[in-house]
Coordinates of N, CA, C and O in Angstrom, one line a residue:
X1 N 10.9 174.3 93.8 CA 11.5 175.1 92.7 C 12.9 175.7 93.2 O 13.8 175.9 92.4
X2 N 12.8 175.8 94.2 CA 14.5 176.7 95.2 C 15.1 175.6 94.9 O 15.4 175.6 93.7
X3 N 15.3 174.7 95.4 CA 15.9 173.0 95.5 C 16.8 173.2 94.0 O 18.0 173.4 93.9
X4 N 15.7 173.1 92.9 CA 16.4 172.8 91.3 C 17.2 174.2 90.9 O 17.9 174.2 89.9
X5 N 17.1 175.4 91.7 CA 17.7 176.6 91.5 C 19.2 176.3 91.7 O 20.2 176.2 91.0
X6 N 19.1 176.2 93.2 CA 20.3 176.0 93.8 C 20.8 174.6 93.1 O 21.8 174.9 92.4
X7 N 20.6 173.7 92.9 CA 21.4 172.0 92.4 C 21.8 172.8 90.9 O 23.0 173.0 91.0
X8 N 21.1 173.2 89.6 CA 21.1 173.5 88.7 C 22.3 174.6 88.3 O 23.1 174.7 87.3
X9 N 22.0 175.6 89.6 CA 23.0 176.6 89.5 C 24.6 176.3 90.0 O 25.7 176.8 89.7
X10 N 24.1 175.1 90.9 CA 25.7 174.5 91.5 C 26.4 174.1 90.0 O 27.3 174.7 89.4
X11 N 25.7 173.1 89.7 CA 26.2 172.1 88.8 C 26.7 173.2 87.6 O 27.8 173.3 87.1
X12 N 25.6 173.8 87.3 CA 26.0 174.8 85.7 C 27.5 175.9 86.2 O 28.1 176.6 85.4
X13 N 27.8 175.9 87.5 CA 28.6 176.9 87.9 C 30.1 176.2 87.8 O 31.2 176.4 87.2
X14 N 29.5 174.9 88.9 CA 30.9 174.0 88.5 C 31.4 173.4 87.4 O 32.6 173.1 87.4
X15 N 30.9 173.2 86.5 CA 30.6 172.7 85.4 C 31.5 173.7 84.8 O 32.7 173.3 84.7
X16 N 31.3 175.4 84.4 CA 31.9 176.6 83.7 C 33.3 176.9 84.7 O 34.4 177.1 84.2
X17 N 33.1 176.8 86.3 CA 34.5 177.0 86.7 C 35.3 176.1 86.2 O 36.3 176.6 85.8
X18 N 35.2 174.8 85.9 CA 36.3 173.6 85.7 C 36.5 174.1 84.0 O 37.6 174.3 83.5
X19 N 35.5 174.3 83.4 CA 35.8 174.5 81.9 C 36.8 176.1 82.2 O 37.8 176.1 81.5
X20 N 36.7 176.9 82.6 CA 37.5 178.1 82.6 C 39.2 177.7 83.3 O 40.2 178.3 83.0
X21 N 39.2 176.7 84.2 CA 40.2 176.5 84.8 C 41.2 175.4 83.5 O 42.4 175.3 83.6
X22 N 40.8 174.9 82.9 CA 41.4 174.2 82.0 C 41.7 174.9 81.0 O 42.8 174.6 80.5
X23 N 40.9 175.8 80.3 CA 41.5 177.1 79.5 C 42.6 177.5 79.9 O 43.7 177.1 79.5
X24 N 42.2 178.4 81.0 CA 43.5 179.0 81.5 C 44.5 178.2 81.5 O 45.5 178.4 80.8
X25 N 44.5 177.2 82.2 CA 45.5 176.5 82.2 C 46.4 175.8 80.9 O 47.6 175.4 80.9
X26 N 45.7 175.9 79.7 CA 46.3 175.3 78.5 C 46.9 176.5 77.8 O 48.0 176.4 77.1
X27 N 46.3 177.6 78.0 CA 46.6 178.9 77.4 C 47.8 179.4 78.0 O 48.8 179.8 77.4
X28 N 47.7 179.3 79.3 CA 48.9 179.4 80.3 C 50.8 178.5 80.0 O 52.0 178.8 80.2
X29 N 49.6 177.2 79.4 CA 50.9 176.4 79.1 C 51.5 176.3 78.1 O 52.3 175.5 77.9
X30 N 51.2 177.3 77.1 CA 51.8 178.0 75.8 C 53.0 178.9 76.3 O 54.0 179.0 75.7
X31 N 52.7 179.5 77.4 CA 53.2 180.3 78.2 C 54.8 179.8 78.9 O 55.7 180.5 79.2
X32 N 54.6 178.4 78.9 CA 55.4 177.5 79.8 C 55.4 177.6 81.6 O 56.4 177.5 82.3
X33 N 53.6 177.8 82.2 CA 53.8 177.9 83.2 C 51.9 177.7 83.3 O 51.2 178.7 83.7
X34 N 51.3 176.2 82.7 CA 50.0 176.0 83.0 C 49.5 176.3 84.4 O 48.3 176.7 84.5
X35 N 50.2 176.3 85.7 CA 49.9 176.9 86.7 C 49.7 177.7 87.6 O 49.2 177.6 88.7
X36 N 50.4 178.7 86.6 CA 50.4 180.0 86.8 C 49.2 180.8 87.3 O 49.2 181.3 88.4
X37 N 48.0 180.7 86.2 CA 46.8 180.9 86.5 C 46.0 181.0 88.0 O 45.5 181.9 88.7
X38 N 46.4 179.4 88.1 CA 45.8 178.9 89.8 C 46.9 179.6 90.7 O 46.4 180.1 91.8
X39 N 48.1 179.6 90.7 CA 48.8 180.0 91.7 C 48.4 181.7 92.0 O 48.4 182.1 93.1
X40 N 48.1 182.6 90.8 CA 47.5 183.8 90.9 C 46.5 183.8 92.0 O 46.6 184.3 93.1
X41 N 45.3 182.9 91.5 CA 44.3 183.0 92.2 C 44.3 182.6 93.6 O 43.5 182.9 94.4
X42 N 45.6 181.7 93.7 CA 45.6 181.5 95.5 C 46.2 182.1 96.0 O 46.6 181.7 97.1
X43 N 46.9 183.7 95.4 CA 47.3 184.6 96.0 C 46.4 185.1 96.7 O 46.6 185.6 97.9
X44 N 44.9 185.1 96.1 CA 43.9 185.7 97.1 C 43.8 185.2 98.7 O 43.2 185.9 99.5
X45 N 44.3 183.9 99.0 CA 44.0 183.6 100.0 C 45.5 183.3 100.9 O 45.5 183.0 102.1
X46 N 46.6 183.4 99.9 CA 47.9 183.1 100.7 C 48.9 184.4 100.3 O 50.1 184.5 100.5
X47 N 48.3 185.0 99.8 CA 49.5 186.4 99.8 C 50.3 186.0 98.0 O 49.9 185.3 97.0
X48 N 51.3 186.9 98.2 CA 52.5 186.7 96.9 C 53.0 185.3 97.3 O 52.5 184.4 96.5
X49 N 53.6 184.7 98.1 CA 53.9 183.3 98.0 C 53.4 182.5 98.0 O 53.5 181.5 98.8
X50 N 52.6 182.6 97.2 CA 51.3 181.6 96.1 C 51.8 181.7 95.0 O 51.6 180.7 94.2
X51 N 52.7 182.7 94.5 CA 53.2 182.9 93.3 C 54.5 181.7 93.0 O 54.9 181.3 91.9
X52 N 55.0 181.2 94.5 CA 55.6 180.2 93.9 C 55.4 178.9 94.5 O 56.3 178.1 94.8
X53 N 53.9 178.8 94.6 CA 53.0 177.8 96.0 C 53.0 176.6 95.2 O 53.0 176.7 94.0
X54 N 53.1 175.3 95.7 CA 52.9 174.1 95.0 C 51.5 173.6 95.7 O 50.8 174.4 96.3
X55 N 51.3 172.0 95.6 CA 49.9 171.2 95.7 C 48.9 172.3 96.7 O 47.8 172.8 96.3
X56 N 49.6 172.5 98.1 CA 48.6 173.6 98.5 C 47.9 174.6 98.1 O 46.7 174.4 98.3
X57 N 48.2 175.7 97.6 CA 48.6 176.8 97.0 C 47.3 176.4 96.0 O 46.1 176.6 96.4
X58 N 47.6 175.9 94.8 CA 46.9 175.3 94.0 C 45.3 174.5 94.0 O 44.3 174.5 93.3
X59 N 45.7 173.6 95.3 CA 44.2 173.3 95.8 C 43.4 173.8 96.2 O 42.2 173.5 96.2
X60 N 44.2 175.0 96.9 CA 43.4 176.1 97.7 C 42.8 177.0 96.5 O 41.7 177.6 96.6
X61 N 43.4 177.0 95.3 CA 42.7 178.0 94.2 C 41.7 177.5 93.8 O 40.6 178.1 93.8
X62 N 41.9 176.1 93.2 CA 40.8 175.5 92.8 C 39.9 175.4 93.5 O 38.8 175.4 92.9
X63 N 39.9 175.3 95.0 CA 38.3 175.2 95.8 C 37.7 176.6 95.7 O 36.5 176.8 95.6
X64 N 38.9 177.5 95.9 CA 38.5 179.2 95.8 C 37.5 179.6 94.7 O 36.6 180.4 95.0
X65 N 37.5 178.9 92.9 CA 37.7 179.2 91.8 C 36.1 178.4 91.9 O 35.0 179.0 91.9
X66 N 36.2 176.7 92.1 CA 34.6 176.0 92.0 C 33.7 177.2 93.3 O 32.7 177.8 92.9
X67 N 34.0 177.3 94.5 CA 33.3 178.0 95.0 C 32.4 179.3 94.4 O 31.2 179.5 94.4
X68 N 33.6 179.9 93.9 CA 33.1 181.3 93.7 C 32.1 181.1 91.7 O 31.3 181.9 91.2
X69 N 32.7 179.8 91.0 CA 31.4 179.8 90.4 C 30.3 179.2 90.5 O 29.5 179.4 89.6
X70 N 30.1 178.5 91.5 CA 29.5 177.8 91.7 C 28.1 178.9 92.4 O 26.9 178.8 92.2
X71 N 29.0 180.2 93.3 CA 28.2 181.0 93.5 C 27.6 181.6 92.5 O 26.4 181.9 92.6
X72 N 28.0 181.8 91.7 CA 27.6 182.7 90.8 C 26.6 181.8 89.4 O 25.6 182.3 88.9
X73 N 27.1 180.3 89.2 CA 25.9 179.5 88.6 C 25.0 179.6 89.3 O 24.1 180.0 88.5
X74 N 24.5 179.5 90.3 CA 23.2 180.1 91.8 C 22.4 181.1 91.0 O 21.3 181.1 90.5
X75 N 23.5 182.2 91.1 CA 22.7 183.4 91.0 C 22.5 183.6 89.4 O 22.2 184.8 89.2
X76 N 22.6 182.9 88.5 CA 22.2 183.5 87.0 C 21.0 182.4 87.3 O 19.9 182.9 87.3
X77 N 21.1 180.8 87.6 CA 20.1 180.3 87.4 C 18.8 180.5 88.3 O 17.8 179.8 88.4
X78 N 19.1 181.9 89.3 CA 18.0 182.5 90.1 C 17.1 183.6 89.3 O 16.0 184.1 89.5
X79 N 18.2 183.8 88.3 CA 17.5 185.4 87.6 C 16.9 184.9 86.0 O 16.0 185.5 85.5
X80 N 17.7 183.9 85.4 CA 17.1 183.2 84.0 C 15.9 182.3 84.1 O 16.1 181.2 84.7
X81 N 14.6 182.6 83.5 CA 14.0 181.8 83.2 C 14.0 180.5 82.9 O 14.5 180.3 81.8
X82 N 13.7 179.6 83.5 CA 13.8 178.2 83.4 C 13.1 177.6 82.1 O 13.4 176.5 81.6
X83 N 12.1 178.5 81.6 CA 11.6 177.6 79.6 C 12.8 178.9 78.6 O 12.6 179.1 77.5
X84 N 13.8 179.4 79.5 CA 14.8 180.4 78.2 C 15.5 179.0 77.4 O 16.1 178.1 77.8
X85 N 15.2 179.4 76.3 CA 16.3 178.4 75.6 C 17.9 178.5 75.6 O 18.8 179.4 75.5
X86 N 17.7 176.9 75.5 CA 19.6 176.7 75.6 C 19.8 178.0 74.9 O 19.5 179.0 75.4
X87 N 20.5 177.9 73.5 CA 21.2 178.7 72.8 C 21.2 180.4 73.0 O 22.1 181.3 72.8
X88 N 20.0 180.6 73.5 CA 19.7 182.0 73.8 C 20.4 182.1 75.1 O 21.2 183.0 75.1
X89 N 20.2 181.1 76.6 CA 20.9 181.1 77.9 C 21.9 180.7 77.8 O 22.3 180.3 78.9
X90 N 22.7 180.6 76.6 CA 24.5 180.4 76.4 C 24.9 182.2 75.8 O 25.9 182.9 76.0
X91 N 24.1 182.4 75.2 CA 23.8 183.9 74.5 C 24.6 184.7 75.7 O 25.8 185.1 75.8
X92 N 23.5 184.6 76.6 CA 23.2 185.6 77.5 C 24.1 184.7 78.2 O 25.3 184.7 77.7
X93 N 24.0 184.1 79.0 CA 25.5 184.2 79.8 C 26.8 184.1 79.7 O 27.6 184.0 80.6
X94 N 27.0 184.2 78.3 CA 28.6 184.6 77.9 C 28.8 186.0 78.1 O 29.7 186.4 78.8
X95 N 27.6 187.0 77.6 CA 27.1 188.5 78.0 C 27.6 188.7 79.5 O 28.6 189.1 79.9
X96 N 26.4 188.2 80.1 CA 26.8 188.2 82.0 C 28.5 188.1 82.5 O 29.3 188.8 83.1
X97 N 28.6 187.1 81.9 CA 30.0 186.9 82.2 C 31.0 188.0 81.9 O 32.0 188.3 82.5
X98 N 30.5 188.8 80.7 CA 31.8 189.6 80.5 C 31.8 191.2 81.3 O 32.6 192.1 81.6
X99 N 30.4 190.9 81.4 CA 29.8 192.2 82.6 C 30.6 192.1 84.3 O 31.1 192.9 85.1
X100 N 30.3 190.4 84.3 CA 31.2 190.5 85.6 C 32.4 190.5 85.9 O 32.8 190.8 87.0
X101 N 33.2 190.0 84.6 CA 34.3 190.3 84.4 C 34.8 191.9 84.4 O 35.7 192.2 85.3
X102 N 34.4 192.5 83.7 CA 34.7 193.7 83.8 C 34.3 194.2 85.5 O 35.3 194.4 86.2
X103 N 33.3 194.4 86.2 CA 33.1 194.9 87.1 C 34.3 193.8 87.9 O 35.2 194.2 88.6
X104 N 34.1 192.5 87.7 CA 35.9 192.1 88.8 C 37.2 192.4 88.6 O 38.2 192.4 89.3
X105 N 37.0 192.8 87.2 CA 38.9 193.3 87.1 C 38.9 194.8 87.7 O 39.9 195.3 88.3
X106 N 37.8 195.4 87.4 CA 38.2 196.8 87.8 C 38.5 197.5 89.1 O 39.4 198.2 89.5
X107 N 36.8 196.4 89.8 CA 36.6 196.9 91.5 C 37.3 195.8 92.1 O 38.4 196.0 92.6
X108 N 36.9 194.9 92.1 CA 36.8 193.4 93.1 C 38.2 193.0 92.7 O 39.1 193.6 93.3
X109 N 38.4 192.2 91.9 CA 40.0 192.2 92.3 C 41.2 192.9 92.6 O 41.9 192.3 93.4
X110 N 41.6 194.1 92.1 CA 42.3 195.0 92.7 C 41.9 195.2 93.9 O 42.9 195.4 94.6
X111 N 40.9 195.3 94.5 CA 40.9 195.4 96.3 C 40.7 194.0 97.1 O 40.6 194.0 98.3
X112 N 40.6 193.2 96.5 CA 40.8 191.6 97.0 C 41.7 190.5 97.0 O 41.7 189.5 97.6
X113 N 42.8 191.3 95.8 CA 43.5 190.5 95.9 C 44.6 190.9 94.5 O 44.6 190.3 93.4
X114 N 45.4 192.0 94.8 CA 46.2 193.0 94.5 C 47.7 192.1 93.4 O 48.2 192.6 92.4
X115 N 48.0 191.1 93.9 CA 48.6 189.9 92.5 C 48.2 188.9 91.8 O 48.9 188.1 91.2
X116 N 47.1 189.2 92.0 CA 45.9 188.6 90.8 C 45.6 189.4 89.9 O 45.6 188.9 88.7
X117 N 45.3 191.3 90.1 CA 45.1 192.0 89.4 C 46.4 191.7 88.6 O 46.4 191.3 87.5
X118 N 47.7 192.2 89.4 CA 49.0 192.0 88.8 C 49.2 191.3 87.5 O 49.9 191.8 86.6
X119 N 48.7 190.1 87.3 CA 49.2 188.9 87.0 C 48.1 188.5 86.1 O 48.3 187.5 85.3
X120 N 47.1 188.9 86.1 CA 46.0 189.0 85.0 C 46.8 189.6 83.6 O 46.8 188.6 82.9
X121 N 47.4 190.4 83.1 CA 47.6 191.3 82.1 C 48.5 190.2 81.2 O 48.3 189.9 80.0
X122 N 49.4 189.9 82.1 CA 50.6 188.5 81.3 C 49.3 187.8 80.5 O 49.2 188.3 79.4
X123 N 48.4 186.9 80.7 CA 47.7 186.2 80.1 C 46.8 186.7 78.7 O 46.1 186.0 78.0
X124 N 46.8 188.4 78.5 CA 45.7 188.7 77.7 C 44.6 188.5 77.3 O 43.6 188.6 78.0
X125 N 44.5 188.1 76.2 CA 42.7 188.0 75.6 C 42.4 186.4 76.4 O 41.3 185.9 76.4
X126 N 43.5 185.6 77.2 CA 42.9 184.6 77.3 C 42.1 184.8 78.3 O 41.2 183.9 78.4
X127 N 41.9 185.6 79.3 CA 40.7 185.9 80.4 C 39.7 186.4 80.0 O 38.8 186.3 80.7
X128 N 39.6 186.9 79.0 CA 38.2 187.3 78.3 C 37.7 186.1 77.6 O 36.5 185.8 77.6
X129 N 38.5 185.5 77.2 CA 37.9 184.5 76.7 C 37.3 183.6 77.8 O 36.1 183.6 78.1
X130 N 38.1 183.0 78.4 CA 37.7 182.5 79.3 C 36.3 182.9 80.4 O 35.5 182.2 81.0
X131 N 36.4 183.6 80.4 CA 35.2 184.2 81.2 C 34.4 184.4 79.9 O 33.3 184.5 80.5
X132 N 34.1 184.5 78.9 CA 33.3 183.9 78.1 C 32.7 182.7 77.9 O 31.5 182.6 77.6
X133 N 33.7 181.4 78.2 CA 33.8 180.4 78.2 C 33.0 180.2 79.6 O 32.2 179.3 79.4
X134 N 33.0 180.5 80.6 CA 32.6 180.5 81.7 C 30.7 180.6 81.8 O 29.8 179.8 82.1
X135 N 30.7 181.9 81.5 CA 29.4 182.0 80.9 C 28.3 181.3 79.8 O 27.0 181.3 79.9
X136 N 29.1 180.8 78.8 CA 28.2 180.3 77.9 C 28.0 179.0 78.7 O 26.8 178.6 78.7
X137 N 29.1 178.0 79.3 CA 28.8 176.9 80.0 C 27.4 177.0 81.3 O 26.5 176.2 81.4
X138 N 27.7 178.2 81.9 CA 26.7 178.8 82.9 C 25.4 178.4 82.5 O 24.5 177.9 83.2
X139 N 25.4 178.7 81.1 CA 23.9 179.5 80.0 C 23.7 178.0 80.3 O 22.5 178.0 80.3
X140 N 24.2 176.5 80.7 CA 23.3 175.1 80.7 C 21.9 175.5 82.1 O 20.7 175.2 82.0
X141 N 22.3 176.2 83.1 CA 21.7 175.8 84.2 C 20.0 175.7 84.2 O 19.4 175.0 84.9
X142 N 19.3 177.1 82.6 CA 17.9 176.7 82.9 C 17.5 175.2 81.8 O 16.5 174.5 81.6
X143 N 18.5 175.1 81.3 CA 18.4 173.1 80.6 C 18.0 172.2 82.2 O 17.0 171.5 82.4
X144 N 19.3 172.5 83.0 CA 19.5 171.8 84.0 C 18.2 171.8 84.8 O 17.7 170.7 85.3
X145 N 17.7 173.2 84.9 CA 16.5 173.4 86.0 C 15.4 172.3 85.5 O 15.0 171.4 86.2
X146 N 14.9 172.7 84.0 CA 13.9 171.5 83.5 C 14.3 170.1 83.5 O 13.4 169.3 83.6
X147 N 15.5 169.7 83.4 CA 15.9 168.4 83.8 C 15.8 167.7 85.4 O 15.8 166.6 85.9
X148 N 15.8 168.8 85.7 CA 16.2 168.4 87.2 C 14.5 168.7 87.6 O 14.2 167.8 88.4
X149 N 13.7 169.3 87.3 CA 12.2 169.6 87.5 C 11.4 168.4 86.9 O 10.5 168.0 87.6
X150 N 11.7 167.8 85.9 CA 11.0 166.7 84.9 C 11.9 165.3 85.5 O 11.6 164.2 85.0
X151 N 12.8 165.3 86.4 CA 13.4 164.0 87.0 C 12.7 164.0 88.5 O 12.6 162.9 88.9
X152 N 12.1 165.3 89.5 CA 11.8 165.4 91.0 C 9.7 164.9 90.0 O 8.9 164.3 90.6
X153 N 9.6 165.4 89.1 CA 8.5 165.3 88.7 C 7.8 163.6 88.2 O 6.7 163.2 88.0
X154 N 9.2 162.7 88.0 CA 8.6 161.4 87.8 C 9.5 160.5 88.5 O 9.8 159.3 88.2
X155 N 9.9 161.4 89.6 CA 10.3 160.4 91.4 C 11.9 159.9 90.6 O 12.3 158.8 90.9
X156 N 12.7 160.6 89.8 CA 14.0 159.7 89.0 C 15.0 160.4 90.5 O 14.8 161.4 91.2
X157 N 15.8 159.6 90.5 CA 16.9 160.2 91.3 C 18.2 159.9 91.2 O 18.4 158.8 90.6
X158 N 19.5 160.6 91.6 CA 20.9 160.6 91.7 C 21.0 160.4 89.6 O 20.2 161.0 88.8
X159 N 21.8 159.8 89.3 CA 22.0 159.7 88.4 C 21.4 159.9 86.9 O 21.7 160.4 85.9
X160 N 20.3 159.2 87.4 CA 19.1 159.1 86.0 C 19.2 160.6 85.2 O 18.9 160.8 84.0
X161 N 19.7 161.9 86.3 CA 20.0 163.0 85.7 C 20.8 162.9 84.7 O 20.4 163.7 83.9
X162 N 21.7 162.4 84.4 CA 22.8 162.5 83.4 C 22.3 161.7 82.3 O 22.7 162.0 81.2
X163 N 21.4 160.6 82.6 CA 21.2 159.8 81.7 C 20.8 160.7 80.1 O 20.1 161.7 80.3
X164 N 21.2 160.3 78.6 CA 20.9 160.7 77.7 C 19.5 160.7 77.2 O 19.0 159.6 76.8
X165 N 18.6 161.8 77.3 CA 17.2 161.0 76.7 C 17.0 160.3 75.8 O 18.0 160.2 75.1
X166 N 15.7 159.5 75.3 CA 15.7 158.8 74.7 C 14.3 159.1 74.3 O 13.5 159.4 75.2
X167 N 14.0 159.1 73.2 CA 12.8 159.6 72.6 C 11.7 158.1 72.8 O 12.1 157.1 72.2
X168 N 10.8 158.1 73.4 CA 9.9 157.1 73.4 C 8.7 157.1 72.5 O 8.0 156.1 72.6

């Protein structure tokens, strides 16, 4: 049961980071600067000259960005019931999401990473959104758990997970 926590929670985490990073990113490019977003975020790990960082800079955000939801797909699909339904565990983790949102803009980013806070406000409602977006994608992981429990349950492996069911 740990096994489908952790895989379910990876997958549903990376799954919502990549969907929040393409948000931003299109929202951003209304903006005239789609990479704005990610170069913020790898200020966390390279200072202000991230703000004008190219392929590094950027790759470094993105591993920063799947990492850190990937942690956090883990931990909703440790605390949500695995028979919660879809639509209810998209409910509630759009909810989650905006709770962590708030508790990271307030505490955790301003002391982790001081031009990220900066550079959040230029983008507006699209970080709320997006971290909405983040969340509801999250809300797949107790689908995932049962899929991934009902595929270790009749020996299926690597791919057969994606496969579309088929009513027999």
């Amino acid at each position: 049961m740990r096994g489908e926590v952790w895989m379910a929670g990876a997958v549903a985490g990376l799954l919502a980071a990549a969907t929040m990073i393409v948000f931003m990113a299109a929202a951003a490019a209304l903006d005239g600067d789609a990479l704005g977003p990610l170069r913020a975020v790898g200020s966390t790990l390279r200072g202000r000259e991230a703000l004008s960082g190219g392929a590094g800079t950027i790759a470094w955000a993105v591993l920063l960005h799947l990492a850190v939801g990937a942690a956090l797909g883990v931990a909703y699909a440790a605390v949500v019931p695995r028979d919660m339904p879809l639509h209810s565990s998209v409910v509630l983790g759009a909810g989650c999401a905006l709770v962590v949102m708030a508790f990271a803009v307030q505490l955790l980013v301003p002391a982790v990473s001081p031009v990220l806070a900066a550079a959040m406000p230029a983008h507006g409602g699209a970080w709320v959104i997006a971290h909405v977006l983040f969340g509801a994608v999250a809300g797949l992981a107790p689908a995932l758990r049962r899929r991934i429990g009902a595929a270790r349950a009749t020996g299926a492996r690597g791919m057969a997970l994606l496969r579309p069911r088929t009513s027999s």
